[in-house]
């Protein structure tokens, strides 16, 4: 295993002098530890103490300079999971003069991205928590290019899909355990610490039950661009397939959470959709060959589980069918539903749950982490066995959840097909469907109002405006305008949707009154533009 740091020789003496004289310099983005990424010159790491070190000199910079708030609770999150207390980053401080008494530093010449992987043995976590955030953090800082060095500080071994991390840069990623091989003191010439959280869409339930993140900032476009990058690096090409060669992929798990009548399910799918149905599993195919298959499939069918993250490789218009074991409510566990439903992801999503207890095989005697409940009090075991649905719970060791989610299932074929017939609206061969337009309207221009008083109780308010500037360059199916009229001092307003660029309001318009009027443009029913500056109209 090659762990040499670079083929480029660096001038050791010059680097040492720079460290001694300049010390460490840090400039960060973000107001809070949860949205912070820091860039360092000469951040060091002591492998004996397992601590990062900031060397102070007259030329040091530390921005933000938080004082002791740096420990409340930390400088930043080292993984993409928000505010997790096992994932905090901080450093120790020393005067640069202390270098005289310390082991000779080894310099890392590569531009380095330092982070924690969250769970490198689970494919969903690998993609959602690590690969996507690493990819887009690297897009944010241009010197984190294909030659960048990734350093994983969570302290685990390679994990089950280390090859996927290798796709992100041409240099071998380093694990915490590798760092000792370089010596007692390592100094990263240029490094970034932390990950963007903008691409994550799911929170795992550490403080409230799991669910979609409150403020999702990623769209299908970014997910698909990342997916193409990964396919590119895996040497997967999507060749045109002949018309009518549509197929369904059944992603099966082979060690637990099984579908017990897979053969029957495959037959039913093939008959219903007149398509061939292929089975894949992580145990039997390479990851690349699975992605290759999924990337041209019309439908992906699978039990709930991390393997469903591969739905990001489906073509637009394809359908994701997620199966849930008995007593598990699909609405409470939606990482894959949320992914499929991101704007611009253009996937159909349908869940099916087993509602027939006899079609379920549970494993109460397995170890707790595979859903065993034998270690629980008798009463608690009985309560779980009698329960028809897992109540809402926090991550990660809820025994009732684990017991239910690790059941095997006989899929009731008629019930399953019924759900598909209701859910998959069109026969899923819209694979060539075009990405929907995502261009938003600009502000309407030159908004104006005119008023007139007709009688003691009658007045008119005419509002007109020009089309948004970008509209003349666009082909938009439907252009509408929304007008809000609010009587000054009131806290409610009347909304109107109009197809034209002017309108005279007379209903509910009073003489000698001041109205505030807002106007905005809407494309294709749901692409909202900004409001123009408020009009103040006196009747
Ligand atoms: N896994 C698998 N086959 C199996 C069971 C699990 O390939 O029969 C993979 C799964 O895709 C995930 C990892 O093993 O990447 C951990 O699975 P676990 O059941 O712990 O997590 P989950 O799938 O529920 O997220």
XYZ file of C-alpha atoms and ligand atoms in Angstrom:
564
model
C 0.000 0.000 0.000
C 1.542 3.229 -1.104
C 1.454 5.977 1.455
C 4.213 8.235 0.264
C 3.024 11.767 0.425
C 4.108 13.191 -2.858
C 6.310 12.721 -5.818
C 6.900 16.423 -5.811
C 9.863 17.234 -3.597
C 9.321 20.152 -1.345
C 12.055 22.294 0.032
C 12.085 20.972 3.573
C 14.222 23.713 4.968
C 12.054 26.462 3.487
C 8.896 24.795 4.780
C 10.309 24.481 8.286
C 11.399 28.102 8.272
C 7.955 29.198 7.093
C 6.274 27.223 9.862
C 8.620 28.616 12.520
C 8.253 32.193 11.355
C 4.670 32.368 10.133
C 3.101 29.807 12.412
C -0.354 28.513 11.536
C -2.888 30.619 9.674
C -6.593 29.879 9.666
C -9.472 31.594 7.886
C -12.944 30.067 8.077
C -16.392 30.500 6.577
C -19.558 30.200 8.630
C -20.968 31.887 11.699
C -21.592 28.729 13.682
C -19.668 25.530 14.256
C -22.368 23.743 12.249
C -21.801 25.709 9.042
C -18.056 26.248 9.277
C -15.259 25.100 6.985
C -11.726 26.294 7.747
C -8.744 26.735 5.523
C -5.305 26.434 7.096
C -1.707 27.059 6.212
C 0.535 24.843 8.301
C -2.030 23.065 10.421
C -0.094 20.344 12.232
C -1.079 17.035 13.770
C 0.683 15.278 16.587
C 0.220 11.528 16.084
C 1.224 10.699 19.668
C -1.235 13.058 21.288
C -3.785 12.538 18.480
C -4.376 16.276 18.420
C -4.238 18.955 15.767
C -1.913 21.825 16.657
C -2.085 25.516 15.866
C 1.319 27.196 16.161
C 1.150 30.829 17.224
C 3.660 33.301 15.893
C 3.533 37.031 15.162
C 2.210 36.253 11.703
C -0.503 33.804 12.785
C -4.106 34.417 11.827
C -7.088 32.803 13.535
C -10.392 33.900 12.048
C -12.872 33.582 13.657
C -11.040 34.299 16.875
C -13.568 32.865 19.260
C -11.495 32.785 22.412
C -12.867 30.134 24.758
C -16.078 29.944 22.692
C -14.000 27.719 20.433
C -14.875 24.985 22.928
C -18.592 25.767 23.101
C -19.004 23.147 21.864
C -16.341 23.100 19.103
C -14.780 24.996 16.225
C -16.634 22.922 13.634
C -18.295 19.645 12.714
C -15.801 17.284 11.123
C -18.526 15.186 9.464
C -21.545 16.346 7.473
C -23.893 15.250 10.262
C -25.025 18.358 12.088
C -23.754 19.015 15.589
C -22.957 15.413 16.482
C -20.898 15.437 19.665
C -18.582 12.641 18.519
C -17.688 14.552 15.327
C -16.306 17.836 16.635
C -13.040 19.390 15.491
C -10.698 21.511 17.531
C -6.975 22.060 17.906
C -4.437 22.599 20.662
C -2.342 25.759 20.651
C 1.408 26.116 21.063
C 3.858 28.933 20.496
C 5.892 28.382 17.329
C 8.980 28.556 19.553
C 7.983 25.180 20.992
C 8.915 23.605 17.658
C 12.553 23.695 18.804
C 11.765 21.053 21.404
C 9.467 18.943 19.264
C 10.124 16.102 16.815
C 11.035 17.240 13.314
C 7.809 17.825 11.407
C 6.960 15.908 8.252
C 5.288 18.186 5.712
C 2.327 17.137 3.599
C 2.693 19.066 0.357
C -0.733 18.185 -1.108
C -3.767 20.384 -0.638
C -5.630 18.302 1.918
C -9.283 17.938 2.885
C -9.613 16.736 6.474
C -12.915 15.237 7.604
C -14.706 12.447 9.433
C -16.627 9.807 7.555
C -19.832 9.102 9.457
C -20.456 5.411 8.799
C -18.183 3.900 6.174
C -19.849 0.475 6.321
C -23.242 1.612 5.110
C -23.809 2.595 1.517
C -26.464 5.220 2.279
C -24.195 6.907 4.812
C -21.219 6.666 2.457
C -23.030 8.536 -0.287
C -25.167 10.922 1.717
C -22.779 11.829 4.537
C -19.396 11.511 2.836
C -19.131 11.265 -0.953
C -21.612 13.980 -1.925
C -20.387 16.457 0.714
C -16.732 15.758 -0.169
C -17.451 16.173 -3.881
C -19.192 19.525 -3.399
C -16.718 20.800 -0.799
C -14.068 20.144 -3.425
C -16.151 22.099 -5.965
C -16.307 24.998 -3.533
C -12.529 25.349 -3.136
C -10.774 25.153 -6.490
C -7.420 24.106 -5.082
C -9.126 20.933 -3.858
C -8.712 19.401 -7.283
C -8.046 15.923 -8.593
C -4.658 16.015 -6.870
C -6.147 16.765 -3.476
C -5.440 14.482 -0.544
C -8.363 13.267 1.570
C -7.675 12.525 5.231
C -10.290 10.645 7.241
C -9.983 11.310 10.963
C -12.905 9.295 12.368
C -10.457 6.541 13.245
C -12.031 3.598 11.434
C -10.554 1.165 8.963
C -11.237 1.435 5.251
C -14.828 0.212 5.525
C -16.794 -1.822 3.031
C -16.609 0.476 -0.024
C -13.259 2.255 0.244
C -12.901 2.168 -3.541
C -15.714 4.700 -3.784
C -13.697 7.239 -1.787
C -10.751 6.624 -4.081
C -12.823 7.907 -7.024
C -12.815 11.454 -5.684
C -9.155 12.224 -6.202
C -6.123 10.656 -7.815
C -4.295 10.387 -4.492
C -4.765 7.560 -2.033
C -6.969 8.751 0.855
C -5.315 8.555 4.269
C -6.873 7.091 7.378
C -6.082 8.321 10.879
C -4.166 5.091 11.546
C -1.900 5.801 8.549
C -0.739 9.104 9.953
C 1.550 7.509 12.532
C 3.604 6.030 9.694
C 4.742 9.509 8.749
C 6.210 10.427 12.093
C 5.283 12.142 15.339
C 4.489 15.557 13.943
C 2.863 16.142 10.570
C 2.187 19.536 9.098
C -0.294 20.080 6.304
C 1.025 22.812 4.041
C -2.495 23.768 2.887
C -5.599 22.140 4.216
C -9.347 22.507 4.518
C -11.161 21.111 7.525
C -14.873 20.229 7.510
C -17.562 19.485 4.939
C -20.416 21.317 3.308
C -23.846 20.316 4.574
C -25.679 21.803 1.631
C -26.082 18.496 -0.170
C -27.601 16.464 2.660
C -31.345 15.889 2.716
C -31.890 13.619 5.707
C -31.417 13.731 9.465
C -31.065 10.417 11.214
C -33.032 11.100 14.370
C -30.496 12.043 17.040
C -32.601 14.841 18.511
C -35.985 14.289 16.908
C -37.286 11.223 15.055
C -35.586 10.760 11.686
C -36.931 12.557 8.629
C -36.099 14.960 5.809
C -33.938 17.916 6.883
C -35.932 21.033 7.666
C -34.253 23.186 5.038
C -33.146 21.150 2.035
C -30.703 23.070 -0.165
C -29.931 20.496 -2.858
C -31.869 19.643 -6.005
C -31.880 16.663 -8.323
C -29.553 18.545 -10.633
C -26.623 18.457 -8.198
C -27.329 14.850 -7.260
C -27.396 13.829 -10.912
C -24.197 15.722 -11.732
C -22.469 13.966 -8.872
C -23.919 10.635 -10.040
C -22.542 11.238 -13.560
C -19.140 12.027 -12.107
C -19.156 8.746 -10.189
C -20.302 6.804 -13.271
C -17.590 8.447 -15.285
C -14.961 7.443 -12.770
C -16.360 3.895 -12.721
C -15.997 3.816 -16.526
C -19.704 3.303 -16.979
C -21.108 4.449 -20.275
C -24.824 4.650 -20.886
C -25.270 3.310 -24.363
C -28.554 3.723 -26.215
C -30.597 0.583 -25.893
C -33.050 -0.569 -28.549
C -36.663 0.580 -28.204
C -38.688 -1.808 -26.072
C -35.681 -3.214 -24.217
C -36.958 -1.936 -20.885
C -36.250 -3.785 -17.682
C -36.822 -3.785 -13.958
C -34.078 -4.193 -11.346
C -34.837 -6.014 -8.108
C -32.126 -5.095 -5.590
C -32.043 -7.927 -3.131
C -30.385 -8.293 0.255
C -28.942 -11.721 0.860
C -28.074 -11.768 4.556
C -31.053 -10.140 6.276
C -34.349 -8.295 5.710
C -35.042 -10.798 2.955
C -37.864 -11.039 0.456
C -38.762 -14.704 0.944
C -40.646 -15.143 -2.321
C -38.327 -13.283 -4.651
C -38.870 -15.635 -7.578
C -42.610 -15.121 -7.391
C -42.168 -11.341 -7.144
C -39.898 -11.259 -10.178
C -42.391 -13.268 -12.194
C -45.256 -10.990 -11.174
C -43.298 -7.840 -12.106
C -42.247 -9.276 -15.458
C -45.833 -10.252 -16.270
C -47.393 -7.003 -15.101
C -45.021 -4.744 -17.025
C -44.022 -7.088 -19.854
C -40.405 -6.378 -19.001
C -37.540 -8.566 -18.030
C -36.609 -8.336 -14.397
C -33.031 -8.732 -13.197
C -31.856 -9.291 -9.633
C -28.749 -7.689 -8.193
C -27.138 -7.748 -4.763
C -24.022 -6.204 -3.261
C -22.867 -9.711 -2.384
C -23.036 -11.000 -5.950
C -22.152 -8.116 -8.273
C -19.563 -5.399 -8.309
C -20.821 -1.966 -7.420
C -19.965 -0.709 -10.906
C -21.977 -3.421 -12.637
C -24.970 -2.707 -10.405
C -24.805 1.005 -11.185
C -24.493 0.209 -14.881
C -27.720 -1.804 -14.742
C -29.606 0.691 -12.612
C -28.595 3.592 -14.828
C -30.836 2.335 -17.622
C -33.612 0.634 -15.630
C -37.275 1.597 -15.734
C -37.939 0.546 -12.172
C -35.933 -0.282 -9.054
C -37.609 -2.521 -6.501
C -36.040 -3.154 -3.102
C -36.591 -3.686 0.591
C -35.915 -0.575 2.663
C -32.169 -0.368 3.171
C -28.951 1.390 2.289
C -28.734 -0.234 -1.147
C -31.606 2.060 -2.232
C -29.201 5.006 -2.339
C -28.335 3.652 -5.797
C -31.673 5.073 -6.987
C -29.702 8.277 -7.627
C -28.302 6.477 -10.688
C -31.748 5.736 -12.185
C -32.678 7.560 -15.372
C -35.236 10.365 -15.134
C -38.812 9.118 -15.116
C -37.940 5.768 -13.553
C -39.817 4.451 -10.534
C -38.455 3.528 -7.105
C -40.487 0.895 -5.255
C -39.489 0.571 -1.605
C -40.819 -2.348 0.456
C -41.232 -2.207 4.235
C -41.497 -5.130 6.664
C -44.512 -5.681 8.911
C -45.230 -2.965 11.527
C -42.877 -0.416 9.948
C -44.612 2.736 8.738
C -43.045 3.930 5.459
C -43.908 7.550 6.280
C -41.464 7.546 9.199
C -38.408 6.323 7.298
C -38.009 8.395 4.178
C -34.363 8.858 3.143
C -35.038 7.322 -0.280
C -38.466 8.886 -0.720
C -36.924 12.283 0.011
C -34.136 11.639 -2.486
C -36.554 10.541 -5.210
C -38.758 13.566 -4.532
C -36.046 16.241 -4.685
C -37.010 18.842 -7.275
C -35.504 17.872 -10.605
C -34.722 14.325 -9.541
C -37.707 13.287 -11.676
C -38.245 9.887 -10.116
C -41.526 8.290 -9.192
C -41.610 6.901 -5.677
C -43.958 4.266 -4.273
C -43.787 2.461 -0.973
C -45.397 -0.833 -0.080
C -45.673 -2.242 3.423
C -46.442 -5.725 4.588
C -49.653 -5.590 6.619
C -50.014 -9.354 7.105
C -48.196 -10.520 10.220
C -48.199 -14.179 9.088
C -46.165 -13.128 6.041
C -43.396 -11.926 8.311
C -40.506 -13.866 9.823
C -38.918 -12.231 12.863
C -35.640 -13.066 14.620
C -36.068 -12.422 18.347
C -33.036 -14.553 19.216
C -30.476 -12.758 17.085
C -28.003 -10.274 18.613
C -29.582 -6.910 19.506
C -27.995 -5.102 16.539
C -29.681 -7.499 14.131
C -33.058 -7.030 15.762
C -32.905 -9.580 18.585
C -35.055 -8.858 21.638
C -34.211 -11.847 23.849
C -32.086 -9.584 26.086
C -35.144 -7.462 27.023
C -37.480 -7.999 29.981
C -40.236 -10.504 29.283
C -42.926 -7.814 29.498
C -41.146 -5.590 27.029
C -40.702 -8.499 24.621
C -44.410 -9.242 24.808
C -45.333 -5.621 24.245
C -43.127 -5.487 21.138
C -44.534 -8.755 19.777
C -48.099 -7.483 20.215
C -47.468 -4.063 18.701
C -48.788 -3.427 15.196
C -46.548 -0.456 14.449
C -43.224 0.782 15.731
C -43.915 4.073 17.561
C -41.849 7.139 16.653
C -38.407 6.852 18.180
C -34.939 8.361 18.198
C -31.868 6.881 16.579
C -30.184 4.395 16.780
C -30.668 1.482 19.088
C -34.417 1.292 19.538
C -34.939 -2.476 19.950
C -38.508 -2.442 18.642
C -37.408 -0.688 15.471
C -34.474 -3.046 14.950
C -36.686 -6.074 15.636
C -39.216 -5.009 13.018
C -36.863 -3.700 10.366
C -34.824 -6.915 10.352
C -37.849 -9.139 9.667
C -37.994 -11.148 6.453
C -41.100 -10.751 4.330
C -43.274 -12.809 2.027
C -44.610 -10.193 -0.381
C -48.346 -10.591 -0.944
C -48.315 -10.344 -4.743
C -51.905 -9.155 -5.399
C -51.613 -6.447 -2.719
C -48.222 -5.392 -4.070
C -49.450 -5.144 -7.668
C -52.463 -3.164 -6.482
C -50.177 -0.544 -4.909
C -48.114 -0.380 -8.106
C -51.172 -0.005 -10.315
C -52.337 2.922 -8.208
C -48.936 4.518 -7.820
C -47.003 4.097 -11.060
C -49.241 6.323 -13.140
C -47.799 5.881 -16.584
C -46.095 2.672 -17.572
C -42.629 3.651 -16.498
C -41.037 4.040 -19.891
C -40.604 7.800 -19.691
C -36.902 7.266 -19.492
C -36.173 9.860 -22.077
C -38.228 12.466 -20.246
C -36.654 15.895 -20.398
C -35.611 17.711 -17.261
C -38.363 20.121 -16.262
C -37.534 23.803 -16.592
C -36.250 25.409 -13.427
C -35.898 29.011 -14.616
C -37.688 31.386 -12.284
C -39.323 34.625 -13.448
C -37.585 37.933 -12.786
C -39.470 40.767 -11.096
C -42.271 42.346 -13.045
C -41.119 45.757 -14.303
C -42.544 49.242 -13.977
C -45.414 48.330 -11.667
C -47.884 51.206 -11.384
C -51.178 51.937 -9.763
C -53.902 54.450 -10.500
C -56.904 55.148 -8.355
C -60.221 56.895 -8.642
C -63.097 57.545 -6.304
C -66.532 56.862 -7.805
C -68.854 57.648 -4.905
C -68.880 57.830 -1.135
C -68.476 54.065 -0.903
C -67.023 53.224 -4.285
C -63.440 53.389 -5.534
C -61.241 51.753 -8.158
C -57.664 50.620 -8.077
C -55.926 49.886 -11.394
C -52.624 48.068 -11.318
C -50.389 47.476 -14.335
C -46.877 46.186 -14.944
C -44.477 44.973 -17.631
C -43.316 41.394 -18.124
C -40.162 40.239 -16.317
C -37.031 40.967 -18.319
C -36.026 37.307 -18.768
C -39.406 36.253 -20.169
C -38.648 37.504 -23.658
C -35.820 34.967 -23.927
C -37.856 32.010 -22.671
C -40.438 29.610 -23.956
C -42.796 29.322 -21.022
C -45.924 27.196 -21.171
C -47.960 29.350 -18.831
C -47.304 32.845 -17.504
C -49.488 34.203 -14.698
C -49.261 37.084 -12.279
C -50.101 37.216 -8.632
C -51.290 40.452 -7.045
C -51.620 40.960 -3.306
C -53.636 43.886 -2.031
C -53.408 44.891 1.590
C -55.178 47.763 3.268
C -52.539 49.683 5.189
C -52.660 48.801 8.857
C -54.481 45.492 8.295
C -52.596 42.258 8.732
C -54.384 40.283 6.027
C -54.254 40.716 2.274
C -56.315 39.619 -0.745
C -54.440 37.517 -3.302
C -55.422 37.396 -6.986
C -54.060 35.313 -9.860
C -54.273 37.049 -13.252
C -53.286 36.054 -16.778
C -52.840 39.646 -18.054
C -50.577 42.579 -17.167
C -53.147 44.958 -15.782
C -56.364 44.834 -13.835
C -58.820 47.223 -12.271
C -60.024 46.210 -8.847
C -63.297 47.630 -7.588
C -64.621 45.021 -5.199
C -63.615 45.669 -1.612
C -61.830 48.886 -2.589
C -62.778 51.796 -0.322
C -62.373 55.513 -1.016
C -59.746 57.559 0.859
C -57.790 54.504 1.872
C -54.157 53.526 1.402
C -53.470 50.145 -0.160
C -50.165 48.274 -0.394
C -49.899 46.260 -3.611
C -47.405 43.513 -4.424
C -47.054 41.935 -7.875
C -45.057 38.891 -8.955
C -44.861 36.583 -11.955
C -45.418 32.791 -11.900
C -44.229 30.386 -14.611
C -45.978 27.048 -15.126
C -48.070 27.213 -11.949
C -45.276 26.768 -9.415
C -42.152 28.685 -10.410
C -42.566 31.847 -8.350
C -40.691 35.048 -9.064
C -39.836 37.786 -6.585
C -42.312 40.535 -5.736
C -41.654 43.927 -7.263
C -41.203 46.835 -4.836
C -44.416 47.440 -2.999
C -46.799 50.003 -4.539
C -48.455 52.468 -2.209
C -51.803 53.399 -3.722
C -54.143 55.988 -2.147
C -57.740 56.085 -3.305
N -26.248 -5.086 3.194
C -26.207 -5.904 2.111
N -26.886 -7.088 2.123
C -27.605 -7.480 3.182
C -27.652 -6.641 4.313
C -26.955 -5.450 4.287
O -25.560 -5.591 1.132
O -28.186 -8.559 3.136
C -25.502 -3.805 3.190
C -26.421 -2.608 3.145
O -26.699 -2.216 1.822
C -25.611 -1.552 3.874
C -24.820 -2.349 4.867
O -24.813 -3.689 4.406
O -24.711 -0.899 2.989
C -25.377 -2.252 6.286
O -26.702 -2.729 6.306
P -27.682 -2.408 7.527
O -28.795 -3.403 7.507
O -26.875 -2.275 8.766
O -28.217 -0.946 7.214
P -29.461 -0.420 6.346
O -29.430 -1.113 5.030
O -30.690 -0.717 7.136
O -29.200 1.047 6.214
